[in-house]
Amino acid sequence: MDQDTKTPPAFAVEHLTVRYPSERGWVQAIRDVSLQVERGKLVGLAGESGSGKSTLVLAATRVIRPPQVAVDGQSFINGRSILNLRDAELRKMRWSTFSFVTQSAMNALNPVMRLRDQMRDTIRAHDRSYQPSVADARAREVMDMVELPSSKLLSYPHQLSGGQRQRAVIALALLLRPDLIVMDEPTTALDVVVQREIIDLIRRLQNDQGFAVVLITHDLSLLLEVAHHVIVLYGGRVMEAGPAEQLVENPLHPYSQALMHSFPPLHGAVSAQVGIPGAPPDMVSPPPGCPFAPRCDRVMGICRTTMPLLQTVGQVDVACHLMNDQNREVKTL
Amino acid sequence: MTPTEPLIQMVDVDKTFRQGHRVTRVLRGMNLSINPGEIVALVGESGSGKSTVAQTLVRLYEPDHGQLVYAGSDVSHIRGGELKEFRRHIQMLFQDPFASLNPTQTVRTILLRSFPKESKTSGQKALEQHLRDTLAEVDLSPPDNFLSKYPHELSGGQRQRVAFARALGVRPQLMIADEPVSMLDVSLRLGLLNLMQELNHSQGLAYLYITHDLASARYVASRILVMYAGQVVESGSADAVVNRPQHPYTQLLVAAAPDPEQRGKRDESVTINGEPPDLSQEIRGCPFQFRCPLVFDPCLTVNPAMVEVGENQWARCHLFDQRQKTVVRG
Ligand SMILES: Nc1ncnc2c1ncn2[C@@H]1O[C@H](COP(=O)(O)OP(=O)(O)O)[C@@H](O)[C@H]1O
Ligand SMILES: Nc1ncnc2c1ncn2[C@@H]1O[C@H](COP(=O)(O)OP(=O)(O)O)[C@@H](O)[C@H]1O
Ligand SMILES: [Mg+2]
Ligand SMILES: [Mg+2]
């Protein structure tokens, strides 16, 4: 009873593990990751390249699937289990329940199709009572939402500037009113000024329409500025997850702390900063304990042998042996 | 050379590219000056001409008009041995270390090839020492772990350090670093920027650091030049340009930069309409007029001159002609 009345989160994964086969053995890209994205929230997925951000969302939405990868665990969108859905059901959910915006607009847009025709096709694939005039009206609506003139519906992708193309991809993602939009590095290829325009647009739309966003970016300062909630990945694991304010003001995991000191501030005093020496682990043979142990300046014996579990500290989940009471005392001794 | 004489200067440089009928005026009266041992950052959107400035500074391009002046002499059109000699003093570090390193050569070969001829006559032992010293300078240690590696066996950060070491091999006076960290992970960027600074302190190496990231420009450079449509539109101390930007374009760049400190504080978004101008078209007046929130009559007809707007801070904007006039009148 209680289960039924409670609205499920927009997106959730439980104990997700994803491995790629390779000549050198299994690449353990995602290792036992659990997370939740509440409805209407903007959740940021942060982490260095190779930490598993793309793999997580691609496997959880079955864009990549066996035999390309081996997947264990569960993934839910609006409470529906994705990994054992029939293909036809999954096709129905794509675009209408969740959609994607990727770094390269060219991947999402068909280069030889006018925007209008691509939008018509997307609507037709989902709507048995499809009528071109109704589809075109919706196409004009979404163009309006992303602040592109409707006349651009007659353009081919190459006739648009980089910023306009990214707006068109967002328009396409909005077309069937999804509850969740996954955005994988949506502004990485854009200049700062255009990036700011696109990010502001995404936040405005999200406010008005109420869909949830998973925003993947390696630009931590951007993420910390705009996300409600931030999940920090490293070596295929969640290191820390919590409200963005908490991460800005009081990061708990040594990796999050080091990341916070890895980019110079825009304003305020300039002081020497160090970044994080060393390199991320090889995911074919990740270290047995905490993946960050080899680069951590507060590493302890246990970190090299045992992976710490996520535990809740206030509003934040942290996977670090330092959070363990005993070790905290040791540290302060 | 007196200490106050600039190491290198671009004076009113124009550079135009022709492809079929298309004529693109990429540099339009570009001026810059770098003193010995100085770190200058060049900031601007893509397409503003930053890389063309870099290529002109190493004389991969010849200026169409204006001059490139090195240590007091005009090197705009030198050739042959003179050009070769000039290029020894200025080295480039590129964005993509993978593209700039030969994949079939080991780190040892890559570095040996970069050393000047003289060093090769100094004997095998001295050469080995020089190899090791060069790797140590870029914090790749122990050297034996790296000398026999191929570029693909190194991480992105390590590759960029090898490219750096190769550029250092000829003992340049100026390093032009064209977006050297934009392909590196956040955690590795500061390492390279710090390395640049260390070599600046220890060897007096000067830099032109090209970037679109104002925060890192302020971190590493003492002076920032902001470029728009082939010209410098604002210059000043790094602190002044970021904290007290005067040109409307610089203000826009600062406002658009990501900043966790601004969380929840930003009032309605910075709305900027339009995009940088098409450089293959004739531009009448100020090139920023099409996007400028403060545009007024003179901007439509006359490209403004650089005007001093603060202590050693300059901006190319008609707003300040006005102020100058009032100041003069008052
Ligand atoms: N198709 C693939 N085959 C083998 N390994 C892969 C493949 N795609 C990604 N990987 C590996 O999986 C890990 C996670 O990659 P990815 O999800 O792309 O990280 P991110 O998006 O955070 O940069 C990395 O170690 C990467 O090298
Ligand atoms: N060799 C070339 N031939 C023709 N056009 C060029 C050439 N190099 C650069 N351009 C043009 O000059 C402009 C500025 O380019 P560039 O100097 O690379 O700018 P930035 O480095 O600031 O992005 C761009 O519009 C680019 O297309
Ligand atoms: Mg990715
Ligand atoms: Mg460039």
XYZ file of C-alpha atoms and ligand atoms in Angstrom:
719
model
C 0.000 0.000 0.000
C 2.669 2.391 1.093
C 4.691 1.404 -1.999
C 1.844 2.338 -4.337
C 1.153 5.800 -2.966
C 4.805 6.807 -2.947
C 5.929 8.230 -6.291
C 9.007 6.363 -7.487
C 12.128 8.408 -8.282
C 12.686 9.501 -11.879
C 15.779 7.341 -12.113
C 17.390 4.821 -9.811
C 20.102 2.204 -10.136
C 20.737 -0.495 -7.582
C 23.982 -2.394 -7.274
C 24.790 -1.774 -10.905
C 27.934 -3.421 -12.227
C 29.044 -2.983 -15.826
C 32.031 -4.644 -17.477
C 33.428 -4.378 -21.009
C 35.230 -7.364 -22.509
C 38.719 -6.449 -23.744
C 41.878 -8.214 -24.898
C 43.425 -7.591 -21.496
C 40.413 -8.898 -19.567
C 37.232 -7.335 -18.212
C 37.208 -3.537 -17.927
C 35.307 -3.007 -14.668
C 33.791 0.326 -15.629
C 30.993 0.445 -13.008
C 31.266 -1.456 -9.756
C 28.263 -1.882 -7.506
C 26.802 1.601 -7.922
C 23.471 2.615 -6.366
C 21.936 6.052 -6.765
C 18.620 7.879 -7.057
C 17.455 10.911 -8.990
C 14.305 12.475 -7.558
C 11.651 13.848 -9.894
C 12.226 17.362 -11.111
C 15.790 17.546 -9.798
C 19.019 18.385 -11.585
C 21.555 15.803 -10.507
C 25.161 16.108 -11.548
C 27.441 13.167 -12.210
C 31.013 14.318 -11.695
C 34.272 12.489 -12.189
C 37.457 12.376 -14.204
C 37.391 10.872 -17.654
C 37.271 7.110 -17.403
C 35.495 7.147 -14.049
C 32.452 5.512 -15.646
C 29.962 8.384 -16.044
C 28.893 7.558 -19.603
C 28.946 3.813 -19.028
C 26.607 4.207 -16.061
C 23.862 6.028 -17.945
C 24.324 4.119 -21.203
C 24.071 0.727 -19.514
C 21.231 1.795 -17.211
C 19.174 2.896 -20.231
C 20.296 -0.085 -22.335
C 21.841 2.032 -25.068
C 24.771 -0.331 -24.591
C 23.821 -3.909 -23.799
C 25.137 -7.473 -23.883
C 27.186 -8.806 -25.572
C 28.913 -5.393 -25.821
C 28.928 -5.288 -22.023
C 28.080 -7.490 -19.065
C 25.531 -5.856 -16.785
C 24.425 -6.864 -13.282
C 22.063 -5.128 -10.898
C 18.935 -3.103 -11.484
C 17.937 0.106 -13.184
C 14.584 1.888 -12.835
C 13.054 4.817 -14.668
C 9.841 6.086 -13.063
C 9.811 2.859 -11.110
C 9.880 0.611 -14.183
C 12.648 -1.923 -14.263
C 14.649 -1.238 -17.434
C 17.068 -4.126 -17.683
C 14.445 -6.840 -18.140
C 12.001 -4.857 -20.246
C 11.013 -6.253 -23.643
C 12.602 -4.377 -26.575
C 9.273 -3.070 -27.823
C 8.434 -1.665 -24.395
C 11.849 -0.045 -24.133
C 11.433 1.588 -27.554
C 8.170 3.074 -26.361
C 9.841 4.561 -23.319
C 12.716 6.140 -25.248
C 11.918 9.769 -26.048
C 8.583 9.666 -24.226
C 9.777 8.697 -20.739
C 13.470 9.462 -21.045
C 15.646 11.082 -23.670
C 19.293 11.871 -24.300
C 21.371 14.938 -25.082
C 24.999 14.190 -25.912
C 28.144 16.224 -26.438
C 28.096 15.960 -30.165
C 24.849 17.306 -31.524
C 25.820 15.687 -34.796
C 25.329 12.263 -33.220
C 21.745 13.025 -32.270
C 20.731 14.875 -35.419
C 20.458 13.131 -38.746
C 22.680 15.204 -41.073
C 20.566 14.584 -44.176
C 17.189 15.393 -42.602
C 15.540 18.720 -41.960
C 14.765 19.253 -38.266
C 11.040 19.192 -38.988
C 11.182 15.772 -40.633
C 13.248 14.343 -37.847
C 10.717 15.586 -35.309
C 7.815 14.222 -37.371
C 9.521 10.807 -37.490
C 10.080 10.772 -33.748
C 6.453 11.602 -33.057
C 5.153 9.142 -35.643
C 7.162 6.304 -34.082
C 5.321 6.810 -30.794
C 1.866 7.957 -31.756
C -0.595 5.785 -33.659
C -2.943 8.701 -34.278
C -0.097 10.678 -35.855
C -1.094 13.719 -37.911
C 1.553 15.911 -39.561
C -0.215 19.125 -38.621
C -0.367 18.161 -34.941
C 3.251 17.007 -35.030
C 4.340 20.280 -36.633
C 2.504 22.275 -33.995
C 4.384 20.408 -31.271
C 7.653 20.894 -33.187
C 7.035 24.658 -33.215
C 6.265 24.547 -29.499
C 9.565 22.911 -28.590
C 11.495 25.249 -30.906
C 9.897 28.086 -29.018
C 10.930 26.554 -25.699
C 14.589 26.404 -26.759
C 14.331 29.928 -28.210
C 14.968 28.995 -31.819
C 12.802 30.541 -34.551
C 10.365 28.027 -36.071
C 11.817 28.832 -39.481
C 14.874 26.766 -38.453
C 12.680 23.662 -38.602
C 13.371 23.728 -42.322
C 17.144 23.778 -41.781
C 19.571 20.898 -41.996
C 21.865 20.480 -38.978
C 24.947 21.777 -40.811
C 23.172 25.074 -41.473
C 23.049 25.816 -37.732
C 25.800 27.149 -35.462
C 27.134 24.965 -32.638
C 24.913 26.603 -30.046
C 21.828 26.406 -32.278
C 22.479 22.730 -32.960
C 22.686 21.979 -29.256
C 19.386 23.837 -28.776
C 17.850 21.727 -31.555
C 18.978 18.536 -29.808
C 17.358 19.759 -26.599
C 14.180 20.543 -28.535
C 14.164 16.987 -29.844
C 14.723 15.647 -26.335
C 11.694 17.637 -25.105
C 9.423 16.630 -27.962
C 7.530 13.783 -26.260
C 7.502 15.339 -22.767
C 9.862 12.927 -20.994
C 10.224 12.799 -17.208
C 13.972 12.337 -17.404
C 16.601 13.817 -19.707
C 20.124 12.439 -19.546
C 22.690 14.973 -20.715
C 26.207 13.656 -21.312
C 28.648 16.584 -21.594
C 26.045 18.748 -23.387
C 28.187 21.901 -23.370
C 31.723 20.550 -23.543
C 32.180 21.422 -27.199
C 30.835 24.961 -26.736
C 32.408 28.273 -25.777
C 31.883 29.669 -22.266
C 29.328 32.234 -23.341
C 27.276 29.735 -25.349
C 27.687 27.172 -22.575
C 26.177 29.660 -20.135
C 23.219 30.264 -22.467
C 22.540 26.537 -22.847
C 22.866 25.808 -19.122
C 20.523 28.689 -18.247
C 18.080 27.392 -20.820
C 18.183 23.874 -19.363
C 17.504 25.184 -15.861
C 14.638 27.404 -17.019
C 13.021 24.556 -18.931
C 13.483 22.206 -16.041
C 11.809 24.668 -13.707
C 8.860 25.169 -16.046
C 8.386 21.578 -17.201
C 9.445 19.672 -14.113
C 11.485 16.911 -15.772
C 14.529 15.487 -13.983
C 18.004 15.922 -15.455
C 21.099 13.804 -15.060
C 23.887 16.161 -16.070
C 27.249 14.595 -16.797
C 30.218 16.885 -17.054
C 33.869 16.951 -16.092
C 33.467 20.687 -15.412
C 33.069 20.484 -11.670
C 32.790 24.229 -11.106
C 29.824 24.346 -13.471
C 28.182 21.362 -11.831
C 28.623 22.746 -8.344
C 27.058 25.982 -9.455
C 23.929 24.571 -11.074
C 23.090 21.089 -9.736
C 20.759 20.336 -6.825
C 22.580 17.170 -6.028
C 26.029 15.914 -7.013
C 27.331 12.356 -7.279
C 31.112 11.995 -7.424
C 32.358 8.891 -9.245
C 35.885 7.539 -9.180
C 37.157 4.223 -10.488
C 33.614 3.071 -11.255
C 32.382 3.706 -7.701
C 30.435 6.401 -5.897
C 32.826 8.263 -3.602
C 30.428 10.882 -2.294
C 26.861 11.943 -3.050
C 24.837 14.755 -1.566
C 23.395 18.251 -1.956
C 25.664 20.502 -4.040
C 25.886 23.124 -1.244
C 27.294 20.476 1.064
C 29.963 19.543 -1.446
C 30.926 23.159 -2.000
C 31.061 23.999 1.694
C 32.152 20.802 3.318
C 33.308 17.969 1.059
C 33.916 14.885 3.187
C 35.745 12.433 0.963
C 39.477 13.140 0.475
C 38.897 12.766 -3.275
C 36.098 15.364 -3.290
C 38.266 17.638 -1.167
C 41.170 17.259 -3.572
C 38.865 17.903 -6.554
C 37.564 21.099 -4.937
C 41.139 22.349 -4.763
C 41.883 21.328 -8.334
C 40.434 24.334 -10.048
C 41.499 27.891 -9.258
C 38.754 30.253 -8.076
C 37.473 32.890 -10.495
C 37.492 35.605 -7.833
C 39.117 36.016 -4.432
C 42.736 35.552 -3.459
C 44.990 33.473 -5.712
C 47.078 30.941 -3.815
C 49.199 28.006 -4.904
C 47.114 24.873 -5.443
C 48.320 21.383 -6.189
C 45.711 19.364 -8.086
C 45.893 15.611 -7.569
C 49.215 13.947 -8.342
C 49.126 10.503 -9.898
C 46.626 8.978 -12.301
C 43.293 7.129 -12.054
C 43.481 3.330 -11.741
C 43.563 0.883 -14.628
C 40.045 -0.508 -14.594
C 41.140 -3.936 -15.847
C 42.863 -4.514 -12.521
C 41.633 -1.851 -10.098
C 43.171 -1.861 -6.614
C 41.390 -4.256 -4.226
C 40.523 -1.558 -1.690
C 39.484 2.040 -2.256
C 40.240 3.052 -5.876
C 41.537 6.416 -4.652
C 43.955 4.907 -2.103
C 47.050 5.168 -4.369
C 46.550 8.962 -4.743
C 45.075 9.726 -1.321
C 47.165 11.800 1.081
C 45.373 10.304 4.088
C 45.552 6.655 3.083
C 45.508 4.044 5.859
C 46.307 0.337 5.816
C 42.686 -0.731 5.524
C 42.158 1.462 2.431
C 44.497 -0.723 0.407
C 42.687 -3.950 1.220
C 39.010 -3.193 1.794
C 36.647 -1.104 -0.274
C 34.746 1.200 2.093
C 30.948 1.031 1.866
C 28.791 4.093 1.310
C 27.557 5.386 4.631
C 25.292 8.274 5.466
C 26.797 11.212 7.305
C 24.173 13.935 7.779
C 22.734 14.635 4.315
C 25.645 13.075 2.496
C 26.653 9.537 1.507
C 30.398 8.903 1.670
C 32.524 5.845 0.933
C 35.661 6.392 3.013
C 37.227 4.568 5.941
C 37.939 7.925 7.586
C 34.202 8.246 8.224
C 34.423 5.216 10.427
C 34.389 6.337 14.088
C 37.466 4.365 15.069
C 39.524 5.808 12.272
C 38.319 9.299 13.037
C 39.712 8.950 16.532
C 42.963 7.598 15.198
C 43.180 10.593 12.944
C 42.699 13.134 15.715
C 45.117 11.412 18.122
C 68.881 44.020 -24.812
C 67.863 46.180 -21.860
C 65.629 44.547 -19.238
C 62.700 46.741 -20.174
C 62.825 45.925 -23.870
C 60.014 43.525 -24.812
C 61.050 40.019 -25.787
C 58.565 39.938 -28.595
C 55.996 42.343 -30.020
C 53.214 42.247 -32.562
C 52.548 45.690 -33.943
C 49.314 46.282 -35.881
C 49.470 42.853 -37.438
C 46.934 41.847 -40.080
C 46.579 38.289 -41.298
C 44.185 37.306 -44.054
C 43.479 33.817 -45.362
C 42.292 33.172 -48.887
C 40.457 29.980 -49.841
C 39.060 30.246 -53.363
C 36.864 33.334 -53.337
C 36.570 33.389 -49.572
C 38.782 35.979 -47.911
C 38.940 35.785 -44.104
C 40.551 38.658 -42.221
C 41.507 36.793 -39.073
C 43.892 39.265 -37.433
C 42.813 42.905 -37.665
C 45.400 45.190 -36.159
C 46.652 42.762 -33.539
C 49.019 44.212 -30.923
C 50.776 42.428 -28.125
C 54.012 42.606 -26.261
C 55.651 40.090 -23.950
C 58.546 41.007 -21.684
C 61.374 38.601 -20.881
C 60.266 36.239 -18.122
C 56.660 37.406 -18.238
C 53.568 35.169 -18.283
C 50.819 36.656 -20.417
C 47.448 34.998 -20.986
C 45.486 35.391 -24.222
C 41.788 34.750 -23.656
C 38.891 34.664 -26.103
C 36.197 32.566 -27.730
C 37.060 30.043 -30.401
C 37.446 31.672 -33.771
C 38.717 34.929 -32.285
C 42.180 34.300 -33.773
C 44.205 33.050 -30.789
C 45.857 30.168 -32.621
C 46.596 32.415 -35.584
C 48.418 34.756 -33.189
C 50.391 31.761 -31.912
C 51.355 30.600 -35.407
C 52.344 34.107 -36.412
C 54.502 34.505 -33.308
C 56.551 31.444 -34.301
C 56.507 32.714 -37.888
C 54.618 29.733 -39.287
C 52.626 32.608 -40.790
C 54.013 35.856 -42.124
C 52.104 39.014 -41.199
C 50.383 40.654 -44.196
C 50.747 44.062 -42.582
C 52.385 45.250 -39.402
C 55.454 43.814 -37.738
C 56.678 41.018 -35.599
C 59.565 42.377 -33.536
C 61.891 40.053 -31.643
C 64.454 41.523 -29.243
C 64.263 44.830 -31.047
C 64.575 43.621 -34.626
C 61.876 43.129 -37.225
C 61.505 39.414 -37.949
C 58.275 39.688 -39.963
C 59.826 38.494 -43.191
C 63.147 36.866 -42.305
C 63.982 33.565 -44.008
C 66.418 30.669 -44.076
C 69.081 30.523 -41.387
C 67.823 33.675 -39.723
C 64.350 32.218 -39.368
C 65.754 28.949 -38.042
C 67.780 30.795 -35.448
C 64.740 32.883 -34.441
C 62.574 29.786 -33.993
C 65.000 28.292 -31.491
C 63.990 30.950 -29.011
C 60.282 30.364 -29.262
C 58.616 26.998 -28.768
C 55.021 25.823 -29.018
C 53.054 23.551 -26.735
C 49.826 22.320 -28.314
C 46.443 21.315 -26.970
C 46.645 17.710 -28.052
C 49.941 16.124 -27.022
C 48.965 12.950 -28.859
C 48.790 14.703 -32.187
C 52.085 16.500 -31.653
C 54.204 13.467 -30.657
C 55.373 10.935 -33.231
C 53.664 7.648 -32.221
C 56.497 5.507 -33.649
C 59.231 7.130 -31.570
C 60.183 6.468 -27.971
C 60.437 9.322 -25.502
C 64.243 9.034 -25.796
C 64.160 9.537 -29.570
C 61.610 12.336 -29.348
C 63.778 14.260 -26.889
C 67.108 13.545 -28.612
C 65.746 14.914 -31.866
C 64.740 18.129 -30.158
C 68.181 18.872 -28.722
C 70.277 21.429 -30.595
C 73.259 20.116 -32.614
C 75.872 21.490 -30.205
C 74.648 19.264 -27.393
C 75.158 16.180 -29.538
C 78.900 16.835 -29.831
C 79.346 16.889 -26.080
C 79.660 13.134 -25.704
C 77.316 10.259 -24.912
C 77.524 10.652 -21.161
C 76.664 14.337 -21.168
C 73.807 13.661 -23.569
C 72.359 10.966 -21.280
C 72.571 13.389 -18.392
C 70.839 16.088 -20.404
C 68.022 13.635 -21.270
C 67.506 12.793 -17.624
C 67.685 16.405 -16.498
C 65.092 17.398 -19.063
C 62.667 14.707 -17.871
C 63.285 15.673 -14.252
C 62.475 19.274 -15.117
C 58.986 18.254 -16.161
C 58.608 15.982 -13.115
C 58.753 12.724 -15.040
C 60.730 10.555 -12.687
C 62.445 8.217 -12.453
C 63.559 8.948 -16.052
C 64.220 5.279 -16.798
C 60.500 4.595 -16.473
C 59.825 6.923 -19.356
C 62.770 6.937 -21.782
C 61.808 3.716 -23.535
C 58.048 4.356 -23.602
C 55.991 5.213 -26.672
C 53.417 8.024 -26.493
C 50.455 5.604 -26.382
C 51.924 3.982 -23.272
C 51.668 7.254 -21.363
C 48.700 8.982 -19.744
C 47.435 12.282 -21.176
C 49.182 14.264 -18.453
C 52.465 12.434 -19.017
C 52.268 12.959 -22.781
C 51.791 16.671 -22.271
C 54.890 16.686 -20.052
C 56.929 14.898 -22.739
C 55.788 17.507 -25.265
C 56.829 20.136 -22.748
C 60.231 18.502 -22.228
C 60.777 18.405 -25.980
C 60.002 22.112 -26.241
C 62.434 22.842 -23.395
C 65.231 20.914 -25.089
C 66.352 23.906 -27.153
C 66.293 26.267 -24.147
C 63.715 28.697 -25.518
C 63.031 32.132 -24.081
C 59.339 32.028 -24.808
C 56.875 29.175 -24.760
C 53.574 29.565 -26.536
C 51.119 27.225 -24.871
C 47.955 26.958 -26.988
C 45.217 25.555 -24.696
C 47.748 23.147 -23.148
C 45.453 21.791 -20.427
C 42.049 21.794 -22.070
C 42.281 18.083 -22.906
C 43.567 17.093 -19.484
C 41.444 16.061 -16.550
C 40.663 18.675 -13.942
C 42.885 16.979 -11.376
C 45.918 17.155 -13.687
C 45.572 20.708 -15.003
C 47.078 22.482 -12.032
C 50.079 20.169 -12.147
C 50.958 21.445 -15.613
C 50.186 25.083 -14.812
C 52.384 24.835 -11.715
C 55.147 23.328 -13.815
C 54.915 26.286 -16.191
C 55.283 28.625 -13.237
C 58.220 26.726 -11.746
C 60.148 26.957 -15.005
C 59.248 30.612 -15.182
C 60.791 31.160 -11.768
C 63.822 28.917 -12.208
C 64.753 29.748 -15.814
C 62.964 33.002 -16.509
C 61.002 31.298 -19.276
C 58.284 33.617 -20.637
C 54.878 32.300 -21.741
C 51.949 33.205 -23.854
C 49.238 31.058 -22.261
C 46.265 30.721 -24.607
C 43.006 29.653 -23.008
C 39.288 30.275 -22.806
C 39.315 29.710 -19.049
C 39.601 33.022 -17.208
C 40.128 31.406 -13.804
C 43.227 29.505 -14.937
C 44.466 32.591 -16.813
C 44.319 34.570 -13.582
C 46.002 31.725 -11.680
C 49.047 31.481 -13.921
C 49.499 34.839 -15.672
C 50.422 38.294 -14.461
C 48.737 39.990 -17.410
C 45.638 39.056 -19.437
C 44.804 40.069 -23.000
C 41.207 39.571 -24.105
C 40.781 38.957 -27.805
C 37.703 39.435 -29.954
C 37.445 39.181 -33.745
C 41.160 39.450 -34.421
C 41.981 42.292 -32.022
C 42.815 42.779 -28.385
C 39.792 44.484 -26.795
C 41.057 44.666 -23.223
C 44.371 44.236 -21.448
C 45.540 44.694 -17.905
C 46.831 42.936 -14.823
C 45.235 39.516 -14.423
C 43.484 40.648 -11.294
C 42.078 43.846 -12.805
C 40.779 42.153 -15.950
C 38.910 39.443 -14.018
C 37.752 41.492 -11.027
C 37.241 44.883 -12.670
C 36.572 44.152 -16.334
C 35.864 47.339 -18.296
C 35.057 46.240 -21.832
C 31.462 44.920 -22.205
C 32.845 41.770 -23.844
C 35.177 41.032 -20.934
C 32.291 41.646 -18.559
C 30.283 39.117 -20.528
C 33.088 36.537 -20.374
C 33.477 36.984 -16.619
C 29.725 36.747 -16.067
C 29.460 33.585 -18.159
C 32.338 31.722 -16.476
C 31.264 28.863 -14.189
C 31.670 29.785 -10.542
C 30.424 27.733 -7.564
C 30.547 30.929 -5.493
C 27.670 32.214 -7.603
C 25.428 29.296 -6.636
C 21.908 30.595 -6.207
C 23.128 34.190 -6.388
C 23.023 34.757 -10.114
C 20.223 37.116 -11.084
C 18.494 36.456 -14.403
C 20.801 34.899 -16.886
C 23.370 36.808 -18.836
C 21.547 37.125 -22.089
C 23.793 37.632 -25.013
C 22.275 37.623 -28.379
C 24.162 36.608 -31.413
C 27.541 35.148 -32.112
C 30.977 36.428 -33.066
C 30.993 38.230 -36.438
C 31.810 36.459 -39.676
C 35.417 37.417 -40.368
C 34.981 36.975 -44.101
C 32.634 39.976 -44.115
C 33.645 43.607 -43.946
C 32.941 44.882 -40.408
C 32.067 48.550 -40.096
C 32.489 50.014 -36.613
C 33.144 47.981 -33.490
C 33.132 44.197 -34.108
C 31.318 43.652 -30.792
C 28.408 46.003 -31.633
C 26.159 43.091 -32.707
C 26.179 41.528 -29.244
C 26.911 44.511 -27.051
C 24.225 45.415 -24.478
C 25.559 48.991 -24.336
C 25.852 49.693 -28.072
C 25.340 53.342 -29.132
C 25.769 55.421 -32.277
C 29.552 55.703 -32.641
C 29.899 51.902 -32.351
C 28.104 51.459 -35.674
C 30.607 53.433 -37.700
C 33.985 53.671 -36.003
C 36.129 50.882 -34.581
C 37.249 52.312 -31.217
C 40.911 52.736 -30.292
C 42.563 51.332 -27.156
C 42.057 53.759 -24.286
C 43.601 53.634 -20.829
C 40.768 52.815 -18.427
C 42.682 52.156 -15.222
C 46.203 51.706 -13.991
C 47.844 49.853 -16.886
C 44.431 48.645 -17.961
C 43.278 49.344 -21.507
C 40.014 48.809 -23.341
C 38.893 49.287 -26.940
C 35.417 50.749 -26.398
C 33.630 54.017 -27.252
C 32.172 54.178 -23.749
C 35.563 55.369 -22.655
C 36.031 57.968 -25.423
C 33.030 59.608 -23.819
C 34.493 59.394 -20.366
C 37.772 60.795 -21.609
C 35.950 63.766 -23.083
C 34.095 64.483 -19.863
C 37.307 64.144 -17.934
C 39.009 66.586 -20.301
C 36.108 69.037 -20.068
C 35.909 68.800 -16.289
N 33.603 0.211 -25.528
C 34.467 0.054 -24.519
N 35.272 -1.032 -24.457
C 36.146 -1.208 -23.451
N 36.308 -0.343 -22.431
C 35.548 0.776 -22.437
C 34.595 1.040 -23.478
N 33.995 2.225 -23.227
C 34.535 2.688 -22.068
N 35.470 1.819 -21.600
C 36.248 1.945 -20.347
O 35.331 2.010 -19.270
C 35.750 2.945 -18.295
C 34.680 4.005 -18.098
O 34.555 4.757 -19.293
P 33.438 5.893 -19.494
O 32.149 5.387 -19.004
O 33.520 6.331 -20.909
O 33.969 7.028 -18.519
P 33.603 8.593 -18.482
O 32.345 8.805 -19.235
O 33.504 8.894 -17.028
O 34.785 9.275 -19.106
C 37.090 3.481 -18.795
O 38.107 2.742 -18.179
C 37.027 3.237 -20.279
O 38.330 3.086 -20.796
N 44.793 28.397 -42.444
C 43.583 28.972 -42.416
N 42.872 29.173 -43.537
C 41.658 29.757 -43.506
N 41.038 30.177 -42.391
C 41.682 29.998 -41.222
C 42.985 29.396 -41.177
N 43.363 29.349 -39.888
C 42.358 29.905 -39.174
N 41.356 30.306 -39.974
C 40.122 30.960 -39.539
O 40.491 32.025 -38.702
C 39.586 32.187 -37.625
C 40.331 32.195 -36.315
O 40.907 30.938 -36.122
P 41.904 30.596 -34.934
O 43.091 31.470 -35.001
O 42.128 29.121 -34.951
O 41.031 31.019 -33.660
P 41.034 30.462 -32.167
O 42.348 29.788 -31.907
O 40.824 31.693 -31.323
O 39.890 29.530 -32.053
C 38.584 31.068 -37.759
O 37.429 31.580 -38.357
C 39.264 30.070 -38.664
O 38.324 29.373 -39.422
Mg 31.979 10.095 -20.919
Mg 42.721 27.785 -31.221
